C-alpha cells in the first residue's frame, strides 16, 4: 500500500525549515516557504516549541469530496492526488481541510498540499519526519 | 535577488512613513551583506554627520546565497556607530536572513526620524509605518508578543526586530534583539533605532520564486546538506554549543575573570557548557535554513515564594554571554548567569559590553575611584543581585555615572580614571584572553569583534609568529571572512564554504561571472568597507591596548608590549594601504 509521510517526532524539531525548503525545491521547483506541503510553525513564539501542519492523509479525504472538478482525487492509503489541468482554483479543498493543511499559492492560485512523496524526509536533520504505513478506509470513499 | 540580475532595495523614510522599492543592476558586483551594505552607506550615509543625525541610515543587507543554501542565514547591518562614530557592521541570524529573501528585499534602508514611536511592517507587498506609542517603554519580550498578536498573520514566516528600554534611551551599548534569541548586539545599533523613534520592525516572508537554475543547483544543495549533517563538521556547535569553550579556555589561561584580573577560574565548572547541558539546557533551535541548531536555550525554574511557588525563565546562552555575565563578573553559578542574561535580553543591551562595563565598575569601586554614590549598589565580584540592578541602571541611565558607563567603559574611565584596567579593544572585549594577536586583532579588526580575523586561533598555535607573519595571516583570514559575510553565510560554516565551494554555489544559481571573479570581488569589498570606515574618521594607528592586557598570563605567557606595538604598526600600515590603493 502507498505510504504516508508523518511528522512522528516533532518534539525533536529545531525549527530549521529545511523540510519546507526541500518540498518547495524538490517537489515544486520553487524557492519558497509557502509552496510546501508541510508547514512548520511555532506554538506561539520561539519559546513554545514547533508543530507541523501537514496533510493527515484522511481516508476518505474531505478535500477530495469537496473538489467540484475531480482535480483532487482520493489516493490509496490516504491523502490526495492532484491534477493541475482539472483545477479551477476555487479553494473548496482548502475550506474543506479540517487541519488547514492546504495553502493556495499566491501567484498561481493553485492549492499546495502534501502528496506524501517523502522527499522532505531526508532533509530533516533530526528524523522528525518518517514514511509510515498507509491507512485503511474509514467510511465510504467517493 | 542577485540571481535575477539586480538587487532589490526597499527604502523607508520615517519622516513621512513612506517607502519605495528600487531595482539596481549596477550593484551586483558588491554581492550582498558586507559589500552591499558598505556600497549603500556610501550612497545613503552621512559620514561626517553625527550618528544620531536623523538621515543616517540603518542598512540591513542579505546576499546572493541567503535561503538558497544551508547556513546562508545571516544579515549584515551597516550603520554609523553611536558607540565610536565610525561606519560599523553588526551581524545577526535567526529567521531574518531567510525572511528578507522571501520578503524579496536584498537590502532594507531606513532613514529619517518618525514623529512618534513607531514600528515598521514590511514584506513583499507591504510597507507600513505604524504607531508604537503603546510599545515605548516596554521590554523586548512583551514588545514582540504584542506585535505578534496585533499582526496575526504569516505565522512562522515573520521576523521581528525590536529594541528595549536601553535603545530608547540612546544607551550606546544597546543592541537590537532579533526573533527572541539572536541580536545585532554590538556597537550601539539599538541606540540608532531608538534615535529614529523606531521601536520594532516586523518582516513578512511571503513571496515565492520559481527555480530555474537547472539540476546542478539541487544537486549541490543536497551534497552540501549531506556534508553538514552526515559529518561531524558541526557537531560541536549543536552539542555543547559555543559554551563548550569555557573549560578549554580556562585551562589554557585564556578566560577573562573578574575584569580580567585573572585568566583562570577554579569555579569555571559551574558555568561550563557541560554544566549548562546537564542541568539547564531545554533544547536547541535553529536559524531558518540551517540544519545545525546551535541556539541553546536554557530553562531556569525559579522559586519566588515560600509555598512551592515557581516561575521559569527561558533564555539562550553562548560562550560570549556566559563569559560576560559569568567569569568576567566572578559569577560561577550558571543559574545566576541565566537570570542576568534574561534581564539583559529584556532591556536590550549588548551583553558583552554590559558584562565588561559592570566588571570595570566593580574594580573601580574596589580601588575607590568611584563610590556607592555613583554605583548605587555595592558591586562585588561573584554576587549577582547587585548586577541585576546595575543592568537596569545602565539601561535607564539612572545617574550621571550610568549615563557615562552606557557610552562604554572608555568613556567612564576617561572621567573617573581606571583606563589601565578598562578591558576595551575597540569595544568591550570578547571572551578570549588568548594573547597579543587576539588583543590587537579585536582592537583593529573591522567590526572590533573576535570574529573579524580570529586572532585567538593564532595565539593558540604552538608557533611563534613574527608580527609580519601574524599580519599576513590576519589579512588572509579577513579575505575569506569578508566573502562569507557578503553571501551572507554563518561563520560557523567557514570550513564548508571554502572559496571554491562559494564559487560553485554562485555558479549554480546563475552567477557565473561573480563566481569566476570571486577573489577579486572580495578584495574590492574588503577595500570598500575599510574606505567607508575611513570616511567616518577611523585612524588605525591610534589603536590603544590598555595596560591590563599586558599584565596577565595567557597561552604563551604575558603579552609583550613591544610585540603588540609592532603588530599595531604593521597592521595599521596594511589597513591604510587599502585606503590609499588605487582601485
Tab-separated table of C-alpha atoms in Angstrom, chain A residues 14-18 20-21 25 29-35 39 41-42 45-50 103 105-107 122-123 125-126, chain B residues 67-68 95 102 124-125 148 156-157 179 181 206 208-211 217-218 221 225 238 283-286 288-293 314:
chain	number	residue	atom	x	y	z
A	14	UNK	CA	14.674	22.609	15.880
A	15	UNK	CA	12.617	24.827	13.562
A	16	UNK	CA	15.174	24.948	10.743
A	17	UNK	CA	12.506	24.757	7.998
A	18	UNK	CA	14.772	22.539	5.875
A	20	UNK	CA	9.704	23.196	3.871
A	21	UNK	CA	12.525	24.450	1.698
A	25	UNK	CA	12.682	22.924	-4.083
A	29	UNK	CA	10.834	23.642	-8.190
A	30	UNK	CA	10.499	26.776	-6.130
A	31	UNK	CA	12.355	28.829	-3.616
A	32	UNK	CA	9.539	29.353	-1.165
A	33	UNK	CA	8.180	28.830	2.311
A	34	UNK	CA	4.604	28.825	1.004
A	35	UNK	CA	4.849	26.299	-1.807
A	39	UNK	CA	4.276	23.975	7.255
A	41	UNK	CA	5.022	26.750	12.903
A	42	UNK	CA	5.808	27.810	16.388
A	45	UNK	CA	6.880	32.417	19.762
A	46	UNK	CA	10.144	30.524	19.681
A	47	UNK	CA	9.988	29.565	23.330
A	48	UNK	CA	6.945	27.358	22.825
A	49	UNK	CA	8.177	24.573	20.515
A	50	UNK	CA	7.146	23.639	16.993
A	103	UNK	CA	-2.320	26.597	1.078
A	105	UNK	CA	-0.385	29.711	-3.803
A	106	UNK	CA	-0.480	33.482	-4.044
A	107	UNK	CA	0.966	33.710	-7.540
A	122	UNK	CA	15.937	13.057	4.236
A	123	UNK	CA	16.286	16.818	4.720
A	125	UNK	CA	18.342	16.695	10.464
A	126	UNK	CA	16.583	15.154	13.461
B	67	UNK	CA	17.891	30.887	1.679
B	68	UNK	CA	19.379	29.166	-1.378
B	95	UNK	CA	14.857	33.997	10.899
B	102	UNK	CA	11.056	35.845	0.944
B	124	UNK	CA	6.953	41.697	-0.494
B	125	UNK	CA	3.662	43.573	-0.737
B	148	UNK	CA	2.703	39.065	17.083
B	156	UNK	CA	6.168	31.149	11.123
B	157	UNK	CA	7.160	33.444	8.258
B	179	UNK	CA	13.491	36.813	16.886
B	181	UNK	CA	17.252	34.688	20.691
B	206	UNK	CA	5.500	35.768	1.813
B	208	UNK	CA	7.820	32.600	-3.760
B	209	UNK	CA	10.258	32.280	-6.649
B	210	UNK	CA	10.393	29.753	-9.458
B	211	UNK	CA	13.695	27.893	-9.524
B	217	UNK	CA	21.673	23.667	-8.059
B	218	UNK	CA	19.576	20.957	-6.437
B	221	UNK	CA	22.311	21.758	-2.229
B	225	UNK	CA	23.404	19.402	3.216
B	238	UNK	CA	24.899	21.633	18.087
B	283	UNK	CA	16.582	22.306	23.789
B	284	UNK	CA	18.339	23.636	20.718
B	285	UNK	CA	16.707	25.627	17.942
B	286	UNK	CA	17.994	26.732	14.560
B	288	UNK	CA	15.882	29.338	9.382
B	289	UNK	CA	17.547	27.323	6.652
B	290	UNK	CA	20.271	25.895	8.879
B	291	UNK	CA	20.065	22.240	9.929
B	292	UNK	CA	22.630	22.626	12.729
B	293	UNK	CA	20.589	24.115	15.541
B	314	UNK	CA	13.968	30.670	29.072
